[in-house]
Amino acid sequence: MEYRREVALVFSLEEALQKLNSMREHGFSEFEIHVFAKDIKSLQSLKMYTDIHVHEAGNLVDQVWQFFSREPLYEVCLRNFDFSKEERAHYGHGIKQGGFFLIAEHEHPVIKQPNTVNAAWKASNVAK
């Protein structure tokens, strides 16, 4: 599978639900979708009845990370995604303003390198 990612920043619940449906239509499974919001009360039904990951931005864990990293609070919640500093600032500011940040990732972007582990013996070393 190839790596694909879809990102959206929306400012209403209706837009968020439309974007979630769009992500599903584009082939993303529910467990591949994450939603971040400062206030997740309106997203409780998603959290309870779907496999979509709903995250409260600025929670206690984010506050602890923010204390040690000295990054803005709403940028800290995006630390696990491969974003540039400018992207984290943009999306973090949107979350701070009350927006819903949605991200769907298909096949985590692990750099695939050939397996170079040397075996204890090689077939070429076996006596012929």
PDB file of C-alpha atoms in Angstrom:
ATOM      1  CA  MET A   1       0.000   0.000   0.000  1.00  0.00           C
ATOM      2  CA  GLU A   2       1.114   3.489  -0.648  1.00  0.00           C
ATOM      3  CA  TYR A   3       1.146   6.298   1.869  1.00  0.00           C
ATOM      4  CA  ARG A   4      -1.724   8.753   1.545  1.00  0.00           C
ATOM      5  CA  ARG A   5      -2.806  11.581   3.792  1.00  0.00           C
ATOM      6  CA  GLU A   6      -5.749  13.934   3.748  1.00  0.00           C
ATOM      7  CA  VAL A   7      -5.907  16.992   6.005  1.00  0.00           C
ATOM      8  CA  ALA A   8      -8.680  19.519   6.661  1.00  0.00           C
ATOM      9  CA  LEU A   9      -9.340  22.434   8.984  1.00  0.00           C
ATOM     10  CA  VAL A  10     -13.021  23.336   9.243  1.00  0.00           C
ATOM     11  CA  PHE A  11     -14.961  25.612  11.548  1.00  0.00           C
ATOM     12  CA  SER A  12     -18.384  24.022  11.866  1.00  0.00           C
ATOM     13  CA  LEU A  13     -19.655  20.623  12.934  1.00  0.00           C
ATOM     14  CA  GLU A  14     -21.553  20.211   9.659  1.00  0.00           C
ATOM     15  CA  GLU A  15     -18.375  20.805   7.632  1.00  0.00           C
ATOM     16  CA  ALA A  16     -16.486  18.373   9.871  1.00  0.00           C
ATOM     17  CA  LEU A  17     -19.079  15.636   9.323  1.00  0.00           C
ATOM     18  CA  GLN A  18     -19.072  16.261   5.560  1.00  0.00           C
ATOM     19  CA  LYS A  19     -15.271  16.024   5.487  1.00  0.00           C
ATOM     20  CA  LEU A  20     -15.344  12.802   7.554  1.00  0.00           C
ATOM     21  CA  ASN A  21     -17.766  11.259   5.059  1.00  0.00           C
ATOM     22  CA  SER A  22     -15.551  12.440   2.212  1.00  0.00           C
ATOM     23  CA  MET A  23     -12.514  10.811   3.826  1.00  0.00           C
ATOM     24  CA  ARG A  24     -14.420   7.547   4.144  1.00  0.00           C
ATOM     25  CA  GLU A  25     -15.448   7.770   0.485  1.00  0.00           C
ATOM     26  CA  HIS A  26     -11.783   8.268  -0.446  1.00  0.00           C
ATOM     27  CA  GLY A  27     -10.973   4.877   1.082  1.00  0.00           C
ATOM     28  CA  PHE A  28      -9.872   5.750   4.598  1.00  0.00           C
ATOM     29  CA  SER A  29     -11.026   3.449   7.390  1.00  0.00           C
ATOM     30  CA  GLU A  30     -12.483   4.988  10.528  1.00  0.00           C
ATOM     31  CA  PHE A  31      -9.485   3.936  12.611  1.00  0.00           C
ATOM     32  CA  GLU A  32      -7.204   5.901  10.239  1.00  0.00           C
ATOM     33  CA  ILE A  33      -9.029   9.185  10.892  1.00  0.00           C
ATOM     34  CA  HIS A  34      -8.195  11.595  13.733  1.00  0.00           C
ATOM     35  CA  VAL A  35     -10.186  14.667  14.776  1.00  0.00           C
ATOM     36  CA  PHE A  36      -8.720  17.346  17.045  1.00  0.00           C
ATOM     37  CA  ALA A  37     -10.797  20.078  18.656  1.00  0.00           C
ATOM     38  CA  LYS A  38     -10.546  22.353  21.649  1.00  0.00           C
ATOM     39  CA  ASP A  39     -14.072  21.365  22.702  1.00  0.00           C
ATOM     40  CA  ILE A  40     -15.108  17.802  21.853  1.00  0.00           C
ATOM     41  CA  LYS A  41     -18.610  17.861  23.395  1.00  0.00           C
ATOM     42  CA  SER A  42     -20.230  18.071  19.969  1.00  0.00           C
ATOM     43  CA  LEU A  43     -18.163  15.065  18.833  1.00  0.00           C
ATOM     44  CA  GLN A  44     -19.183  12.665  21.621  1.00  0.00           C
ATOM     45  CA  SER A  45     -21.356  10.556  19.308  1.00  0.00           C
ATOM     46  CA  LEU A  46     -18.364  10.046  16.991  1.00  0.00           C
ATOM     47  CA  LYS A  47     -16.263   9.017  19.949  1.00  0.00           C
ATOM     48  CA  MET A  48     -18.886   6.580  21.238  1.00  0.00           C
ATOM     49  CA  TYR A  49     -20.254   5.005  18.064  1.00  0.00           C
ATOM     50  CA  THR A  50     -17.347   4.994  15.595  1.00  0.00           C
ATOM     51  CA  ASP A  51     -13.694   4.026  15.484  1.00  0.00           C
ATOM     52  CA  ILE A  52     -12.678   7.593  14.614  1.00  0.00           C
ATOM     53  CA  HIS A  53     -10.063   8.930  17.029  1.00  0.00           C
ATOM     54  CA  VAL A  54     -11.379  12.084  18.704  1.00  0.00           C
ATOM     55  CA  HIS A  55      -8.768  14.093  20.593  1.00  0.00           C
ATOM     56  CA  GLU A  56      -9.319  17.008  22.930  1.00  0.00           C
ATOM     57  CA  ALA A  57      -6.613  19.500  22.024  1.00  0.00           C
ATOM     58  CA  GLY A  58      -5.059  21.216  25.003  1.00  0.00           C
ATOM     59  CA  ASN A  59      -5.772  18.390  27.453  1.00  0.00           C
ATOM     60  CA  LEU A  60      -3.585  17.657  30.472  1.00  0.00           C
ATOM     61  CA  VAL A  61      -1.082  15.565  28.491  1.00  0.00           C
ATOM     62  CA  ASP A  62      -0.719  18.377  25.953  1.00  0.00           C
ATOM     63  CA  GLN A  63      -0.202  20.852  28.780  1.00  0.00           C
ATOM     64  CA  VAL A  64       2.629  18.743  30.214  1.00  0.00           C
ATOM     65  CA  TRP A  65       4.259  18.414  26.770  1.00  0.00           C
ATOM     66  CA  GLN A  66       3.833  22.144  26.258  1.00  0.00           C
ATOM     67  CA  PHE A  67       5.533  22.875  29.579  1.00  0.00           C
ATOM     68  CA  PHE A  68       8.638  20.912  28.581  1.00  0.00           C
ATOM     69  CA  SER A  69       8.771  21.777  24.878  1.00  0.00           C
ATOM     70  CA  ARG A  70       7.776  25.451  25.227  1.00  0.00           C
ATOM     71  CA  GLU A  71       5.730  25.136  22.022  1.00  0.00           C
ATOM     72  CA  PRO A  72       2.283  26.740  21.795  1.00  0.00           C
ATOM     73  CA  LEU A  73      -0.358  24.537  23.411  1.00  0.00           C
ATOM     74  CA  TYR A  74      -2.459  23.728  20.361  1.00  0.00           C
ATOM     75  CA  GLU A  75       0.598  22.944  18.244  1.00  0.00           C
ATOM     76  CA  VAL A  76       1.745  20.332  20.760  1.00  0.00           C
ATOM     77  CA  CYS A  77      -1.248  18.103  20.047  1.00  0.00           C
ATOM     78  CA  LEU A  78      -0.010  17.740  16.441  1.00  0.00           C
ATOM     79  CA  ARG A  79       3.485  16.588  17.463  1.00  0.00           C
ATOM     80  CA  ASN A  80       3.004  12.982  16.269  1.00  0.00           C
ATOM     81  CA  PHE A  81       2.325  13.987  12.672  1.00  0.00           C
ATOM     82  CA  ASP A  82       5.019  14.861  10.183  1.00  0.00           C
ATOM     83  CA  PHE A  83       4.207  18.574   9.817  1.00  0.00           C
ATOM     84  CA  SER A  84       6.524  21.496   9.285  1.00  0.00           C
ATOM     85  CA  LYS A  85       6.680  24.170  11.973  1.00  0.00           C
ATOM     86  CA  GLU A  86       4.565  26.463   9.783  1.00  0.00           C
ATOM     87  CA  GLU A  87       1.909  23.796   9.256  1.00  0.00           C
ATOM     88  CA  ARG A  88       1.721  23.066  12.992  1.00  0.00           C
ATOM     89  CA  ALA A  89       1.382  26.801  13.657  1.00  0.00           C
ATOM     90  CA  HIS A  90      -1.396  27.147  11.064  1.00  0.00           C
ATOM     91  CA  TYR A  91      -3.410  24.135  12.195  1.00  0.00           C
ATOM     92  CA  GLY A  92      -2.763  24.869  15.884  1.00  0.00           C
ATOM     93  CA  HIS A  93      -4.063  28.411  15.437  1.00  0.00           C
ATOM     94  CA  GLY A  94      -7.184  27.031  13.743  1.00  0.00           C
ATOM     95  CA  ILE A  95      -7.808  24.672  16.664  1.00  0.00           C
ATOM     96  CA  LYS A  96      -7.273  27.552  19.102  1.00  0.00           C
ATOM     97  CA  GLN A  97      -9.918  29.566  17.213  1.00  0.00           C
ATOM     98  CA  GLY A  98     -12.438  26.743  17.701  1.00  0.00           C
ATOM     99  CA  GLY A  99     -11.911  24.803  14.496  1.00  0.00           C
ATOM    100  CA  PHE A 100     -11.944  21.079  13.901  1.00  0.00           C
ATOM    101  CA  PHE A 101      -8.704  19.634  12.553  1.00  0.00           C
ATOM    102  CA  LEU A 102      -9.135  16.357  10.669  1.00  0.00           C
ATOM    103  CA  ILE A 103      -6.383  14.121   9.414  1.00  0.00           C
ATOM    104  CA  ALA A 104      -6.584  10.738   7.747  1.00  0.00           C
ATOM    105  CA  GLU A 105      -3.447   8.705   7.157  1.00  0.00           C
ATOM    106  CA  HIS A 106      -3.289   5.502   5.183  1.00  0.00           C
ATOM    107  CA  GLU A 107      -0.208   3.354   5.714  1.00  0.00           C
ATOM    108  CA  HIS A 108       2.054   5.133   8.188  1.00  0.00           C
ATOM    109  CA  PRO A 109       4.988   6.927   6.501  1.00  0.00           C
ATOM    110  CA  VAL A 110       7.740   4.646   7.730  1.00  0.00           C
ATOM    111  CA  ILE A 111      10.788   4.840   5.521  1.00  0.00           C
ATOM    112  CA  LYS A 112      11.143   1.383   4.099  1.00  0.00           C
ATOM    113  CA  GLN A 113      14.753   0.359   3.897  1.00  0.00           C
ATOM    114  CA  PRO A 114      16.031  -2.988   2.726  1.00  0.00           C
ATOM    115  CA  ASN A 115      16.712  -5.476   5.463  1.00  0.00           C
ATOM    116  CA  THR A 116      20.505  -5.447   5.852  1.00  0.00           C
ATOM    117  CA  VAL A 117      20.708  -7.674   8.893  1.00  0.00           C
ATOM    118  CA  ASN A 118      23.553 -10.129   8.464  1.00  0.00           C
ATOM    119  CA  ALA A 119      22.723 -13.719   9.155  1.00  0.00           C
ATOM    120  CA  ALA A 120      25.026 -15.831  11.283  1.00  0.00           C
ATOM    121  CA  TRP A 121      25.874 -17.701   8.134  1.00  0.00           C
ATOM    122  CA  LYS A 122      25.390 -17.047   4.448  1.00  0.00           C
ATOM    123  CA  ALA A 123      24.565 -19.574   1.777  1.00  0.00           C
ATOM    124  CA  SER A 124      27.702 -18.509  -0.110  1.00  0.00           C
ATOM    125  CA  ASN A 125      29.817 -19.481   2.911  1.00  0.00           C
ATOM    126  CA  VAL A 126      28.457 -23.026   3.043  1.00  0.00           C
ATOM    127  CA  ALA A 127      30.945 -25.608   1.769  1.00  0.00           C
ATOM    128  CA  LYS A 128      29.996 -26.883  -1.608  1.00  0.00           C
TER     129      LYS A 128
END
